[in-house]
mmCIF file of C-alpha atoms in Angstrom:
data_model
loop_
_atom_site.group_PDB
_atom_site.id
_atom_site.type_symbol
_atom_site.label_atom_id
_atom_site.label_comp_id
_atom_site.label_asym_id
_atom_site.label_seq_id
_atom_site.Cartn_x
_atom_site.Cartn_y
_atom_site.Cartn_z
ATOM 1 C CA MET A 1 -114.379 56.712 -62.932
ATOM 2 C CA ASN A 2 -114.290 52.548 -63.178
ATOM 3 C CA SER A 3 -112.879 52.053 -67.066
ATOM 4 C CA ALA A 4 -112.997 48.275 -66.902
ATOM 5 C CA SER A 5 -115.704 46.751 -69.096
ATOM 6 C CA THR A 6 -118.791 45.603 -67.627
ATOM 7 C CA PRO A 7 -120.271 41.914 -68.737
ATOM 8 C CA SER A 8 -122.910 43.880 -70.288
ATOM 9 C CA SER A 9 -121.037 46.700 -72.584
ATOM 10 C CA GLY A 10 -119.046 45.906 -76.082
ATOM 11 C CA ARG A 11 -120.681 44.492 -78.919
ATOM 12 C CA THR A 12 -121.449 41.208 -80.261
ATOM 13 C CA LYS A 13 -119.928 40.317 -83.501
ATOM 14 C CA ILE A 14 -121.288 37.592 -85.906
ATOM 15 C CA LYS A 15 -118.091 36.923 -88.395
ATOM 16 C CA TYR A 16 -119.304 35.228 -91.925
ATOM 17 C CA LYS A 17 -117.065 33.741 -93.708
ATOM 18 C CA ILE A 18 -118.267 32.978 -97.354
ATOM 19 C CA HIS A 19 -117.999 29.199 -98.367
ATOM 20 C CA TRP A 20 -117.442 29.937 -102.262
ATOM 21 C CA HIS A 21 -118.432 26.752 -104.032
ATOM 22 C CA ILE A 22 -121.772 27.120 -102.551
ATOM 23 C CA PHE A 23 -122.259 30.545 -103.648
ATOM 24 C CA LEU A 24 -120.804 29.891 -107.165
ATOM 25 C CA ILE A 25 -122.871 26.767 -107.483
ATOM 26 C CA HIS A 26 -126.065 28.312 -107.963
ATOM 27 C CA PHE A 27 -125.064 30.204 -111.116
ATOM 28 C CA PRO A 28 -124.516 27.046 -113.487
ATOM 29 C CA ILE A 29 -127.651 25.767 -112.229
ATOM 30 C CA ALA A 30 -129.584 29.025 -113.110
ATOM 31 C CA SER A 31 -127.764 29.232 -116.509
ATOM 32 C CA PHE A 32 -128.256 25.282 -117.557
ATOM 33 C CA LEU A 33 -131.727 25.548 -116.571
ATOM 34 C CA GLY A 34 -132.189 28.888 -118.438
ATOM 35 C CA ALA A 35 -130.842 27.332 -121.334
ATOM 36 C CA PHE A 36 -132.906 24.380 -121.117
ATOM 37 C CA VAL A 37 -136.284 26.867 -120.525
ATOM 38 C CA PHE A 38 -135.000 29.092 -123.589
ATOM 39 C CA MET A 39 -134.529 26.290 -125.749
ATOM 40 C CA GLY A 40 -138.024 24.905 -124.987
ATOM 41 C CA LEU A 41 -139.562 28.367 -125.598
ATOM 42 C CA HIS A 42 -138.004 28.610 -128.843
ATOM 43 C CA LEU A 43 -138.915 25.035 -129.964
ATOM 44 C CA PHE A 44 -142.497 25.984 -129.023
ATOM 45 C CA THR A 45 -142.774 29.391 -130.279
ATOM 46 C CA ASP A 46 -139.922 29.434 -133.372
ATOM 47 C CA ASN A 47 -139.011 32.623 -131.740
ATOM 48 C CA ASN A 48 -135.111 32.829 -132.634
ATOM 49 C CA CYS A 49 -134.832 35.367 -129.758
ATOM 50 C CA PHE A 50 -135.231 32.323 -126.995
ATOM 51 C CA ALA A 51 -132.519 30.438 -129.027
ATOM 52 C CA LEU A 52 -130.303 33.500 -128.695
ATOM 53 C CA ALA A 53 -131.112 33.861 -124.747
ATOM 54 C CA ALA A 54 -130.743 29.707 -124.688
ATOM 55 C CA TYR A 55 -126.936 30.383 -126.189
ATOM 56 C CA VAL A 56 -126.151 33.265 -124.045
ATOM 57 C CA SER A 57 -127.007 31.252 -120.934
ATOM 58 C CA LEU A 58 -125.328 27.965 -122.045
ATOM 59 C CA ILE A 59 -121.906 30.749 -122.423
ATOM 60 C CA THR A 60 -122.673 31.791 -119.149
ATOM 61 C CA GLY A 61 -122.993 28.281 -117.654
ATOM 62 C CA THR A 62 -119.598 27.333 -119.216
ATOM 63 C CA ILE A 63 -117.639 29.916 -118.272
ATOM 64 C CA VAL A 64 -119.052 29.591 -114.269
ATOM 65 C CA MET A 65 -118.760 25.947 -114.270
ATOM 66 C CA LEU A 66 -114.874 26.446 -114.404
ATOM 67 C CA PRO A 67 -114.428 28.371 -110.885
ATOM 68 C CA THR A 68 -117.516 26.334 -109.468
ATOM 69 C CA THR A 69 -115.574 22.984 -110.291
ATOM 70 C CA ALA A 70 -112.294 24.231 -109.177
ATOM 71 C CA THR A 71 -113.860 25.553 -105.773
ATOM 72 C CA GLY A 72 -115.465 22.544 -105.328
ATOM 73 C CA TRP A 73 -112.221 20.503 -105.990
ATOM 74 C CA PHE A 74 -110.365 22.462 -103.547
ATOM 75 C CA THR A 75 -112.951 22.146 -101.041
ATOM 76 C CA TRP A 76 -112.931 18.267 -101.413
ATOM 77 C CA LYS A 77 -109.409 17.993 -101.139
ATOM 78 C CA ASN A 78 -108.689 20.112 -98.230
ATOM 79 C CA ARG A 79 -111.978 19.942 -96.118
ATOM 80 C CA TYR A 80 -113.033 16.683 -97.006
ATOM 81 C CA LYS A 81 -109.667 15.435 -97.252
ATOM 82 C CA GLY A 82 -110.288 13.857 -100.740
ATOM 83 C CA SER A 83 -113.045 11.184 -99.194
ATOM 84 C CA ARG A 84 -113.796 8.558 -102.009
ATOM 85 C CA GLY A 85 -117.417 7.962 -100.958
ATOM 86 C CA ASP A 86 -119.732 7.208 -103.970
ATOM 87 C CA LEU A 87 -121.407 10.741 -103.136
ATOM 88 C CA PHE A 88 -118.431 12.774 -103.730
ATOM 89 C CA LEU A 89 -117.431 10.874 -106.881
ATOM 90 C CA ASN A 90 -120.515 11.255 -108.406
ATOM 91 C CA LYS A 91 -120.543 15.176 -108.214
ATOM 92 C CA ILE A 92 -116.724 14.895 -109.487
ATOM 93 C CA ARG A 93 -117.315 12.874 -112.519
ATOM 94 C CA ILE A 94 -121.065 14.760 -113.047
ATOM 95 C CA ALA A 95 -119.272 17.863 -113.034
ATOM 96 C CA PHE A 96 -116.243 17.422 -115.270
ATOM 97 C CA GLY A 97 -118.658 15.673 -117.561
ATOM 98 C CA MET A 98 -120.888 18.657 -117.658
ATOM 99 C CA ILE A 99 -117.697 21.113 -118.241
ATOM 100 C CA ALA A 100 -116.603 18.930 -121.809
ATOM 101 C CA LEU A 101 -120.247 18.822 -122.760
ATOM 102 C CA SER A 102 -121.085 22.624 -122.247
ATOM 103 C CA VAL A 103 -117.895 23.390 -124.351
ATOM 104 C CA VAL A 104 -118.576 21.275 -127.099
ATOM 105 C CA LEU A 105 -122.190 22.706 -127.336
ATOM 106 C CA THR A 106 -120.657 26.178 -126.951
ATOM 107 C CA ILE A 107 -118.536 25.383 -129.874
ATOM 108 C CA PHE A 108 -120.970 23.978 -131.827
ATOM 109 C CA GLN A 109 -123.355 26.720 -131.771
ATOM 110 C CA THR A 110 -120.506 29.510 -132.063
ATOM 111 C CA VAL A 111 -119.355 27.428 -135.078
ATOM 112 C CA PHE A 112 -122.665 26.613 -136.266
ATOM 113 C CA PRO A 113 -125.369 29.240 -135.566
ATOM 114 C CA PHE A 114 -128.886 28.898 -136.386
ATOM 115 C CA ASP A 115 -131.729 30.592 -135.830
ATOM 116 C CA PHE A 116 -134.052 27.840 -135.841
ATOM 117 C CA LEU A 117 -133.465 24.262 -134.053
ATOM 118 C CA ASP A 118 -134.997 21.757 -136.669
ATOM 119 C CA VAL A 119 -134.620 18.883 -133.870
ATOM 120 C CA ARG A 120 -136.898 16.920 -136.647
ATOM 121 C CA HIS A 121 -134.634 16.675 -139.396
ATOM 122 C CA SER A 122 -131.476 17.459 -138.328
ATOM 123 C CA LEU A 123 -129.541 14.955 -136.128
ATOM 124 C CA TRP A 124 -127.238 17.462 -135.156
ATOM 125 C CA HIS A 125 -129.661 19.794 -133.872
ATOM 126 C CA PHE A 126 -131.586 16.840 -132.025
ATOM 127 C CA LEU A 127 -128.125 15.978 -130.411
ATOM 128 C CA TYR A 128 -127.478 19.773 -129.282
ATOM 129 C CA MET A 129 -131.432 19.692 -127.919
ATOM 130 C CA THR A 130 -130.032 16.289 -126.141
ATOM 131 C CA GLY A 131 -127.172 17.680 -124.929
ATOM 132 C CA VAL A 132 -128.813 21.169 -123.527
ATOM 133 C CA THR A 133 -131.235 18.735 -121.391
ATOM 134 C CA LEU A 134 -128.357 16.713 -120.257
ATOM 135 C CA LEU A 135 -126.817 19.661 -118.533
ATOM 136 C CA MET A 136 -129.834 20.763 -117.276
ATOM 137 C CA LEU A 137 -130.383 17.202 -115.728
ATOM 138 C CA GLY A 138 -126.727 17.189 -114.371
ATOM 139 C CA ALA A 139 -127.282 20.545 -112.920
ATOM 140 C CA VAL A 140 -130.109 19.291 -110.978
ATOM 141 C CA ALA A 141 -128.098 16.057 -109.868
ATOM 142 C CA GLU A 142 -125.068 18.301 -108.847
ATOM 143 C CA GLY A 143 -128.123 19.905 -106.608
ATOM 144 C CA TYR A 144 -129.521 17.006 -105.656
ATOM 145 C CA TYR A 145 -126.235 15.234 -104.245
ATOM 146 C CA GLY A 146 -124.979 18.624 -102.611
ATOM 147 C CA SER A 147 -128.080 18.914 -100.476
ATOM 148 C CA ARG A 148 -127.290 15.337 -99.432
ATOM 149 C CA LEU A 149 -124.173 16.340 -98.235
ATOM 150 C CA HIS A 150 -125.717 18.760 -95.922
ATOM 151 C CA HIS A 151 -128.817 17.469 -94.959
ATOM 152 C CA ARG A 152 -129.807 13.484 -94.367
ATOM 153 C CA MET B 1 -130.302 2.499 -95.488
ATOM 154 C CA LEU B 2 -127.024 2.191 -97.212
ATOM 155 C CA ARG B 3 -127.454 -0.003 -100.309
ATOM 156 C CA ASN B 4 -125.726 -3.264 -100.251
ATOM 157 C CA ASN B 5 -123.021 -2.774 -102.571
ATOM 158 C CA GLY B 6 -120.398 -4.725 -100.493
ATOM 159 C CA PRO B 7 -119.136 -4.121 -97.100
ATOM 160 C CA ARG B 8 -116.328 -2.228 -98.501
ATOM 161 C CA LYS B 9 -118.353 0.149 -100.653
ATOM 162 C CA ASP B 10 -120.891 0.467 -97.532
ATOM 163 C CA LEU B 11 -118.048 1.622 -95.229
ATOM 164 C CA THR B 12 -116.262 3.864 -97.412
ATOM 165 C CA ASN B 13 -119.934 5.779 -98.152
ATOM 166 C CA LEU B 14 -120.419 5.724 -94.278
ATOM 167 C CA ILE B 15 -116.857 6.941 -93.673
ATOM 168 C CA GLY B 16 -117.890 9.592 -96.323
ATOM 169 C CA HIS B 17 -120.843 10.678 -94.774
ATOM 170 C CA LEU B 18 -119.269 10.789 -91.384
ATOM 171 C CA THR B 19 -116.290 12.651 -92.968
ATOM 172 C CA ALA B 20 -118.862 15.461 -94.139
ATOM 173 C CA THR B 21 -120.659 15.666 -90.594
ATOM 174 C CA ILE B 22 -116.886 16.449 -89.306
ATOM 175 C CA VAL B 23 -116.687 19.186 -91.412
ATOM 176 C CA MET B 24 -120.050 20.673 -91.008
ATOM 177 C CA ASN B 25 -119.006 20.692 -87.230
ATOM 178 C CA GLU B 26 -115.665 22.209 -87.728
ATOM 179 C CA ARG B 27 -117.084 24.813 -89.966
ATOM 180 C CA GLU B 28 -119.405 25.748 -87.238
ATOM 181 C CA GLU B 29 -117.137 25.269 -84.545
ATOM 182 C CA GLU B 30 -114.740 27.750 -86.578
ATOM 183 C CA PHE B 31 -117.626 30.476 -86.737
ATOM 184 C CA TYR B 32 -118.262 30.265 -83.432
ATOM 185 C CA ARG B 33 -114.521 30.940 -82.008
ATOM 186 C CA ARG B 34 -113.755 33.315 -84.699
ATOM 187 C CA SER B 35 -117.243 35.420 -83.806
ATOM 188 C CA GLY B 36 -116.236 34.901 -80.275
ATOM 189 C CA GLU B 37 -112.704 36.232 -80.562
ATOM 190 C CA ALA B 38 -114.131 39.251 -82.189
ATOM 191 C CA THR B 39 -117.010 40.257 -79.956
ATOM 192 C CA THR B 40 -115.869 42.594 -77.615
ATOM 193 C CA ARG B 41 -118.737 41.872 -74.917
ATOM 194 C CA ASP B 42 -117.489 39.467 -71.988
ATOM 195 C CA ASP B 43 -120.422 37.344 -71.179
ATOM 196 C CA ILE B 44 -121.256 36.675 -74.606
ATOM 197 C CA LYS B 45 -117.930 36.104 -75.742
ATOM 198 C CA THR B 46 -117.683 33.548 -73.154
ATOM 199 C CA ILE B 47 -120.268 31.444 -74.361
ATOM 200 C CA MET B 48 -119.736 31.858 -78.081
ATOM 201 C CA LEU B 49 -115.958 30.713 -77.232
ATOM 202 C CA GLU B 50 -117.683 27.918 -75.037
ATOM 203 C CA ILE B 51 -120.279 26.782 -77.955
ATOM 204 C CA ALA B 52 -116.818 26.551 -80.029
ATOM 205 C CA GLY B 53 -115.289 24.400 -77.260
ATOM 206 C CA ASN B 54 -118.434 22.135 -76.874
ATOM 207 C CA LEU B 55 -118.070 21.742 -80.725
ATOM 208 C CA ALA B 56 -114.630 20.728 -80.790
ATOM 209 C CA GLN B 57 -114.844 18.073 -78.301
ATOM 210 C CA SER B 58 -117.846 16.912 -80.406
ATOM 211 C CA ARG B 59 -115.691 16.875 -83.478
ATOM 212 C CA LEU B 60 -112.867 15.111 -81.773
ATOM 213 C CA GLN B 61 -115.457 12.189 -81.043
ATOM 214 C CA LEU B 62 -116.427 11.648 -84.282
ATOM 215 C CA GLU B 63 -112.802 11.639 -85.773
ATOM 216 C CA ALA B 64 -112.352 9.033 -82.740
ATOM 217 C CA HIS B 65 -115.348 7.166 -84.213
ATOM 218 C CA ARG B 66 -114.082 7.724 -87.930
ATOM 219 C CA GLU B 67 -110.731 6.568 -87.173
ATOM 220 C CA ILE B 68 -112.616 3.177 -86.112
ATOM 221 C CA LEU B 69 -114.445 2.662 -89.309
ATOM 222 C CA ARG B 70 -111.034 3.248 -91.310
ATOM 223 C CA GLN B 71 -109.424 0.534 -89.207
ATOM 224 C CA ALA B 72 -112.425 -1.711 -89.928
ATOM 225 C CA LEU B 73 -112.046 -0.914 -93.787
ATOM 226 C CA SER B 74 -108.551 -1.205 -93.947
ATOM 227 C CA GLN B 75 -109.173 -4.796 -92.068
ATOM 228 C CA LEU B 76 -111.687 -5.770 -94.776
ATOM 229 C CA VAL B 77 -109.400 -4.513 -97.449
ATOM 230 C CA SER B 78 -106.155 -6.687 -96.458
#
């Protein structure tokens, strides 16, 4: 019996490799968008369950920003050879700004917890609301610039 | 269209875009090479490795273009 493999025998193998930065980027986008939406629902309904949901989303977003930024940095340094085009520089600046802001907001809400976000009478609460909004916009910007990287 | 932020900025941004194109090309090349090497069906293996080879040639051409742009940029800067 002829034991040599024929051209039509054997298996076709598809070997995927995970792109960690693209995988991880979805989590801060979802978390900060969630924090913004829950904060908005809290302001509209006065329901402090939404404030708690926004707080949890904020913490989650802050935590996942770290591996997301780290993988983005490594990809930029290794794959993109540290290219200094505007697209990369904007993503880097926004990412570090988001880490700083999300840490500050998380610490603020942990040290000064609130049941009700009083944006009309409390400057700090107004700044907190502005900060969460900026995080949401930062996540949108990162998604936009990331999409420009892969599709023009 | 590139915004007119000056020739240096334009070239830097174009090199950045071209780098992104090269990276995507390289990733696809690696995918087809990796999958082709793992494939045990000979005819499909040959095709996948040829695709990887074609992508490699394309990547080398893109890198050559990028080098020309880099030289143009360094002439602008100096």
